[in-house]
C-alpha cells in the first residue's frame, strides 16, 4: 500500500459478486477480478495488449448503470457493486458464442487447434450445448503462402489480437482489418499474400496470441510433443505484459 | 474588424450586387437544382434585362424553401407566395406579378411552421456572407465575446437545448463538461455525417445557411475554450461541402473566423473533413477515429469525447442542427428559447418528410406538435386517397408508429415511450401499400451492411436478424421465428458496443409490437397483406393440385 501511495495512485474499494475487493484507480474491473480469482470469459482481451471491448463476453452488471459494461475497459470506482455472473449475463454470453460459431466455420473435429482452442474451451466452460442459429459458412480463402505459418480466415473470430500484438509489441503492423460488418477480414500488408509481405518479420507473435485455429504453424498440431507457439503460449504471454510495462514507462 | 466595420463591409458588398426593389428568390438547394432551378434563374435574369426592369426586380439564389416535392420553387421577397413546379417559360409571368406587388403565402405547409434553425434558409444567398451579416449574422458572436465563457454556457443551459443528433443529451451540460476538462488544445467538432435513409436536414442547413453553423461553432469554441474546429461532412454532399468551404473562406476574410475575432484575443479556425461513406462514422467516437486518419470504428464509452476526444484532447461534438440553434439562442436569450416547446424538450425541430405523403420536404415545428398535425396539416396527408399505416422516425435506429398514436406530441420522451426515437429528424410516412415486415427487413439490410464489424452481437446478430426476416417475407417463417426475433433483438440491443448496434433492433421490435398480425399473416397464411412480398405458395399449392 505504501508503494502504491508513493506512486500517487489512489486505492478504490468496492464489491464484486458480494466479495469486498480493492484496486488502484487505473485498474479495470477485469484486472481486479483476475487478481481475486473471479472468472470472467474473454476473447479479444489479452493482458499486455490495448483493450478494445469488442467481443462483449466480459460484460458485467454494475449497480446504478442501466447498461452492461465491458469489464476489460471499465475502470474501478469506489463503492461500485459489480455482478459478473447473473443468469442474464450467462445467457447473453452463450448466445454471443453461438453467434461466433455460426459466423464462419468452426468444426472442431477437423481443426488443427482442436483441444487448444480458446473458443472451444469457452464454449465447453460456459455450457454451450448447440448452435441454434443457422450456420452462415462463407467460403473464405486460406493463405498458406508464408513459409512457416498459415492464415485460415474460416476460423477467424476477428478478435484482432494479431493486429494489436503485431502493431503494439512487434512494431511491424503487418496485420489489419479490411472491409466492414460481416465482410471484415484480417489482411497482411495491403491485402497481399502473407508470404509476400514486406513488413512481416516472421516472429510468430500473431500465431501465439490467436485464440483459434485461424493462425497456425505449418506441420504442427495439438498432439505434437515439440514446442509450438500455440500450445506453449503461456510461456510466451508474460512477455507481452513485460513489454507493455516497458512501453508505458517510456511514454 | 469591429462589428460596425463588418456591417459597413457587408453593405458595400451588397451594393456592389446592385439589387432591385423586389428579390425574386430561386431555390438553389440540391433538390430544386436537380429539377433545373438554375435554368429558371437564368431565364428570369434574361427576362428582367429584356424588360428593362433591373431597378424593380433582381434574381437571388437562396437555400431550401422546404417543399422539395414541388420544385423548382420560386418566391418573391419575404413571405411571398411560393410558386411551385416553375418552368423557365413561367419567368415572364413571375416578373410581371412581382412588379405589381406581393401576394402572401397561405398554404398551411408554409404558415403552420415555426422557423428558428431554418429562419434564413430560403431568405439568404448561401454563397454570400453579406446576406447573412445583414440578417443579424455574427451579431451573436460579437455579443458573446463580451461575456465570460461561463455566462455563455449558462445561457445555453437555460435554453434547455438538447442534442439534435438524436439522443437528446442536454447541450449546456455537454459544453460545461468540456469547459471544465483540461486547459488547452481542445476541439469543437460539427457532426454533419447525416446518414439516415430519407433524412436531409443537415444537408439543407449547410446548403442554405452555412454561416449560421460556423457562428454556432465559434460561440461553442469560445464557451469551452477551444481554438480549432472540424466539420465532418459526408462526401455524398458535394454542394454542402462547396458552400461550406466558400463560407469558411468568406468568414476568414471578414475576420469572424481565424485569428483575433472582432479584435479580441479569441481565435478559432475551422477545417472540413470529408467522410468516406460509412454510416457508423456518425457515431462520435468512430467519427473522431476517422478524423484522426484511423479506421472509422467506435470505441467503448466512457471515457466520453468530452474528456478524451480528438487526439486525446477534450472535444465538444455537436450536430449541425444543434449548432444552428446557438446564434438565435444567444441573440434572443435562453428564456425565449425555453418558452418554445414542451417541458422537457425545448425549441423547435427540423424534420425531413419523405415517403407516402403529399408534401415531401423540409419542415420545422415546435417540439410538442402532434404527429397528426405534421402529417395531415403540413404534410398534406396521404396521396391518392390511400390509408395511413405508420410513420417511421429516427431512421434505422428508430421505430414505426401506428395510427392510434398520431395524437401524441413530438418530443424526445413521447417518441421513446412509443418504441421509437426522435433521431436526427427523418420522418418516413407509410400507407397501406407498405408491408411492415418488408420495412423492418429493409432497415436491417441497411444496418447489417453498415455495421463496422468490431463487436460480435452487431456484426453477426444483425445478419442473423436479417436472415430470419428474409425467411418470413418469403413465406418460409415459423411462429418460433417470432420468438427468436424477440430474443435476438434483446441480445443485440443490450450487448452491442455502440449506438448503431444498440438501436438496430428498434425497427424490428416496433413493427412486431404494433403490426404482429402482419408477421403472422406471412407465417401462417403465407400471404403479404400489403401485397409487397412475393410469396411462392410453391409446395402447398402443388400438393393441393396433386390431390385434386
mmCIF file of N, CA and C in Angstrom, chain A residues 52-56 59 67-68 73 92 95-96 99-100 102-103 132-134 136 157-158 177 179-182 184, chain B residues 277-278 295 300 449-457 459-461 463-464 484 487-488 490-491 494-497 502:
data_model
loop_
_atom_site.group_PDB
_atom_site.id
_atom_site.type_symbol
_atom_site.label_atom_id
_atom_site.label_comp_id
_atom_site.label_asym_id
_atom_site.label_seq_id
_atom_site.Cartn_x
_atom_site.Cartn_y
_atom_site.Cartn_z
ATOM 1 N N UNK A 52 -10.052 -3.396 -26.298
ATOM 2 C CA UNK A 52 -10.937 -2.787 -27.289
ATOM 3 C C UNK A 52 -12.413 -3.010 -26.973
ATOM 4 N N UNK A 53 -12.717 -3.894 -26.049
ATOM 5 C CA UNK A 53 -14.119 -4.121 -25.666
ATOM 6 C C UNK A 53 -14.986 -4.611 -26.801
ATOM 7 N N UNK A 54 -14.482 -5.505 -27.645
ATOM 8 C CA UNK A 54 -15.213 -5.873 -28.855
ATOM 9 C C UNK A 54 -15.963 -7.190 -28.762
ATOM 10 N N UNK A 55 -15.465 -8.184 -28.000
ATOM 11 C CA UNK A 55 -16.112 -9.496 -28.054
ATOM 12 C C UNK A 55 -17.372 -9.544 -27.204
ATOM 13 N N UNK A 56 -17.499 -8.610 -26.267
ATOM 14 C CA UNK A 56 -18.686 -8.450 -25.424
ATOM 15 C C UNK A 56 -18.925 -9.624 -24.474
ATOM 16 N N UNK A 59 -18.931 -8.602 -20.506
ATOM 17 C CA UNK A 59 -19.916 -7.659 -19.990
ATOM 18 C C UNK A 59 -20.325 -8.037 -18.565
ATOM 19 N N UNK A 67 -26.826 0.149 -18.378
ATOM 20 C CA UNK A 67 -26.231 -0.631 -19.458
ATOM 21 C C UNK A 67 -25.234 -1.627 -18.883
ATOM 22 N N UNK A 68 -25.019 -2.704 -19.630
ATOM 23 C CA UNK A 68 -23.984 -3.654 -19.232
ATOM 24 C C UNK A 68 -22.645 -3.060 -19.634
ATOM 25 N N UNK A 73 -12.554 -2.713 -20.100
ATOM 26 C CA UNK A 73 -12.211 -1.295 -20.265
ATOM 27 C C UNK A 73 -12.797 -0.406 -19.166
ATOM 28 N N UNK A 92 -26.575 -14.304 -22.166
ATOM 29 C CA UNK A 92 -26.006 -13.478 -23.238
ATOM 30 C C UNK A 92 -24.681 -14.044 -23.730
ATOM 31 N N UNK A 95 -25.092 -16.972 -25.974
ATOM 32 C CA UNK A 95 -25.628 -16.575 -27.285
ATOM 33 C C UNK A 95 -24.574 -15.892 -28.144
ATOM 34 N N UNK A 96 -23.727 -15.088 -27.511
ATOM 35 C CA UNK A 96 -22.654 -14.444 -28.287
ATOM 36 C C UNK A 96 -21.721 -15.511 -28.848
ATOM 37 N N UNK A 99 -23.353 -17.075 -31.779
ATOM 38 C CA UNK A 99 -23.241 -16.219 -32.963
ATOM 39 C C UNK A 99 -21.864 -16.385 -33.602
ATOM 40 N N UNK A 100 -20.826 -16.445 -32.757
ATOM 41 C CA UNK A 100 -19.470 -16.619 -33.293
ATOM 42 C C UNK A 100 -19.338 -17.953 -34.016
ATOM 43 N N UNK A 102 -21.670 -19.557 -35.441
ATOM 44 C CA UNK A 102 -22.470 -19.591 -36.670
ATOM 45 C C UNK A 102 -21.850 -18.752 -37.779
ATOM 46 N N UNK A 103 -20.919 -17.847 -37.391
ATOM 47 C CA UNK A 103 -20.446 -16.860 -38.360
ATOM 48 C C UNK A 103 -19.595 -17.463 -39.485
ATOM 49 N N UNK A 132 -28.073 -22.594 -32.125
ATOM 50 C CA UNK A 132 -29.402 -22.609 -32.727
ATOM 51 C C UNK A 132 -29.627 -21.518 -33.752
ATOM 52 N N UNK A 133 -28.527 -20.894 -34.216
ATOM 53 C CA UNK A 133 -28.635 -20.001 -35.373
ATOM 54 C C UNK A 133 -28.135 -20.757 -36.584
ATOM 55 N N UNK A 134 -28.699 -20.451 -37.765
ATOM 56 C CA UNK A 134 -28.205 -21.151 -38.959
ATOM 57 C C UNK A 134 -26.741 -20.790 -39.242
ATOM 58 N N UNK A 136 -23.624 -19.732 -41.270
ATOM 59 C CA UNK A 136 -23.507 -18.913 -42.481
ATOM 60 C C UNK A 136 -22.499 -19.500 -43.466
ATOM 61 N N UNK A 157 -12.165 -15.189 -35.672
ATOM 62 C CA UNK A 157 -13.303 -14.589 -34.972
ATOM 63 C C UNK A 157 -13.146 -13.068 -34.864
ATOM 64 N N UNK A 158 -12.196 -12.515 -35.581
ATOM 65 C CA UNK A 158 -11.971 -11.070 -35.655
ATOM 66 C C UNK A 158 -11.749 -10.413 -34.295
ATOM 67 N N UNK A 177 -7.417 -4.822 -40.529
ATOM 68 C CA UNK A 177 -8.732 -5.316 -40.918
ATOM 69 C C UNK A 177 -9.166 -4.644 -42.208
ATOM 70 N N UNK A 179 -12.528 -4.271 -45.023
ATOM 71 C CA UNK A 179 -13.974 -4.455 -45.158
ATOM 72 C C UNK A 179 -14.695 -4.108 -43.876
ATOM 73 N N UNK A 180 -16.028 -4.204 -43.884
ATOM 74 C CA UNK A 180 -16.761 -3.901 -42.667
ATOM 75 C C UNK A 180 -17.898 -4.895 -42.462
ATOM 76 N N UNK A 181 -18.428 -4.860 -41.243
ATOM 77 C CA UNK A 181 -19.528 -5.743 -40.897
ATOM 78 C C UNK A 181 -19.109 -7.194 -41.035
ATOM 79 N N UNK A 182 -20.039 -8.008 -41.529
ATOM 80 C CA UNK A 182 -19.810 -9.439 -41.632
ATOM 81 C C UNK A 182 -18.700 -9.738 -42.645
ATOM 82 N N UNK A 184 -15.811 -8.221 -42.765
ATOM 83 C CA UNK A 184 -14.489 -7.851 -42.244
ATOM 84 C C UNK A 184 -13.545 -9.039 -42.352
ATOM 85 N N UNK B 277 -18.227 7.624 -46.602
ATOM 86 C CA UNK B 277 -19.400 6.814 -46.863
ATOM 87 C C UNK B 277 -19.663 5.697 -45.885
ATOM 88 N N UNK B 278 -19.318 5.893 -44.612
ATOM 89 C CA UNK B 278 -19.659 4.885 -43.606
ATOM 90 C C UNK B 278 -20.668 5.483 -42.626
ATOM 91 N N UNK B 295 -9.211 3.768 -38.864
ATOM 92 C CA UNK B 295 -10.408 3.084 -39.312
ATOM 93 C C UNK B 295 -11.602 3.592 -38.513
ATOM 94 N N UNK B 300 -15.476 1.858 -26.808
ATOM 95 C CA UNK B 300 -16.382 1.923 -25.669
ATOM 96 C C UNK B 300 -16.307 3.283 -24.971
ATOM 97 N N UNK B 449 -25.281 -3.987 -43.372
ATOM 98 C CA UNK B 449 -24.252 -3.511 -44.293
ATOM 99 C C UNK B 449 -23.385 -2.424 -43.659
ATOM 100 N N UNK B 450 -23.983 -1.649 -42.763
ATOM 101 C CA UNK B 450 -23.250 -0.521 -42.196
ATOM 102 C C UNK B 450 -22.570 -0.859 -40.870
ATOM 103 N N UNK B 451 -22.815 -2.039 -40.334
ATOM 104 C CA UNK B 451 -22.117 -2.446 -39.120
ATOM 105 C C UNK B 451 -20.617 -2.438 -39.394
ATOM 106 N N UNK B 452 -19.839 -1.910 -38.434
ATOM 107 C CA UNK B 452 -18.399 -1.800 -38.709
ATOM 108 C C UNK B 452 -17.713 -3.146 -38.570
ATOM 109 N N UNK B 453 -18.332 -4.068 -37.822
ATOM 110 C CA UNK B 453 -17.746 -5.404 -37.683
ATOM 111 C C UNK B 453 -16.867 -5.562 -36.468
ATOM 112 N N UNK B 454 -16.843 -4.558 -35.600
ATOM 113 C CA UNK B 454 -15.958 -4.667 -34.439
ATOM 114 C C UNK B 454 -16.524 -5.608 -33.381
ATOM 115 N N UNK B 455 -17.760 -5.377 -32.950
ATOM 116 C CA UNK B 455 -18.294 -6.223 -31.877
ATOM 117 C C UNK B 455 -19.189 -7.333 -32.441
ATOM 118 N N UNK B 456 -19.188 -8.446 -31.749
ATOM 119 C CA UNK B 456 -19.833 -9.658 -32.259
ATOM 120 C C UNK B 456 -21.362 -9.533 -32.380
ATOM 121 N N UNK B 457 -22.081 -9.022 -31.355
ATOM 122 C CA UNK B 457 -23.551 -9.018 -31.451
ATOM 123 C C UNK B 457 -24.056 -8.229 -32.658
ATOM 124 N N UNK B 459 -22.183 -7.395 -35.467
ATOM 125 C CA UNK B 459 -21.659 -7.948 -36.728
ATOM 126 C C UNK B 459 -22.431 -9.185 -37.156
ATOM 127 N N UNK B 460 -22.616 -10.133 -36.243
ATOM 128 C CA UNK B 460 -23.268 -11.386 -36.614
ATOM 129 C C UNK B 460 -24.775 -11.315 -36.316
ATOM 130 N N UNK B 461 -25.131 -10.656 -35.214
ATOM 131 C CA UNK B 461 -26.538 -10.600 -34.814
ATOM 132 C C UNK B 461 -27.422 -9.954 -35.862
ATOM 133 N N UNK B 463 -26.938 -9.814 -39.048
ATOM 134 C CA UNK B 463 -27.046 -10.699 -40.204
ATOM 135 C C UNK B 463 -28.069 -11.800 -39.925
ATOM 136 N N UNK B 464 -28.029 -12.342 -38.695
ATOM 137 C CA UNK B 464 -28.986 -13.395 -38.338
ATOM 138 C C UNK B 464 -30.408 -12.838 -38.274
ATOM 139 N N UNK B 484 -37.758 -16.044 -31.686
ATOM 140 C CA UNK B 484 -36.325 -15.928 -31.921
ATOM 141 C C UNK B 484 -35.943 -14.471 -32.214
ATOM 142 N N UNK B 487 -35.883 -12.551 -29.005
ATOM 143 C CA UNK B 487 -34.734 -12.962 -28.215
ATOM 144 C C UNK B 487 -33.440 -12.354 -28.743
ATOM 145 N N UNK B 488 -33.273 -12.428 -30.064
ATOM 146 C CA UNK B 488 -32.052 -11.938 -30.689
ATOM 147 C C UNK B 488 -31.992 -10.408 -30.616
ATOM 148 N N UNK B 490 -33.217 -8.602 -28.267
ATOM 149 C CA UNK B 490 -32.833 -8.297 -26.890
ATOM 150 C C UNK B 490 -31.316 -8.398 -26.718
ATOM 151 N N UNK B 491 -30.729 -9.429 -27.323
ATOM 152 C CA UNK B 491 -29.282 -9.630 -27.217
ATOM 153 C C UNK B 491 -28.518 -8.493 -27.890
ATOM 154 N N UNK B 494 -28.839 -5.095 -26.030
ATOM 155 C CA UNK B 494 -28.200 -4.942 -24.727
ATOM 156 C C UNK B 494 -26.704 -5.206 -24.703
ATOM 157 N N UNK B 495 -26.179 -5.845 -25.750
ATOM 158 C CA UNK B 495 -24.755 -6.191 -25.656
ATOM 159 C C UNK B 495 -23.885 -5.520 -26.710
ATOM 160 N N UNK B 496 -24.478 -4.807 -27.679
ATOM 161 C CA UNK B 496 -23.655 -4.179 -28.712
ATOM 162 C C UNK B 496 -22.827 -3.041 -28.144
ATOM 163 N N UNK B 497 -21.748 -2.739 -28.857
ATOM 164 C CA UNK B 497 -20.796 -1.752 -28.348
ATOM 165 C C UNK B 497 -21.314 -0.324 -28.477
ATOM 166 N N UNK B 502 -26.906 -1.031 -30.742
ATOM 167 C CA UNK B 502 -27.907 -0.993 -29.670
ATOM 168 C C UNK B 502 -29.277 -0.592 -30.188
#
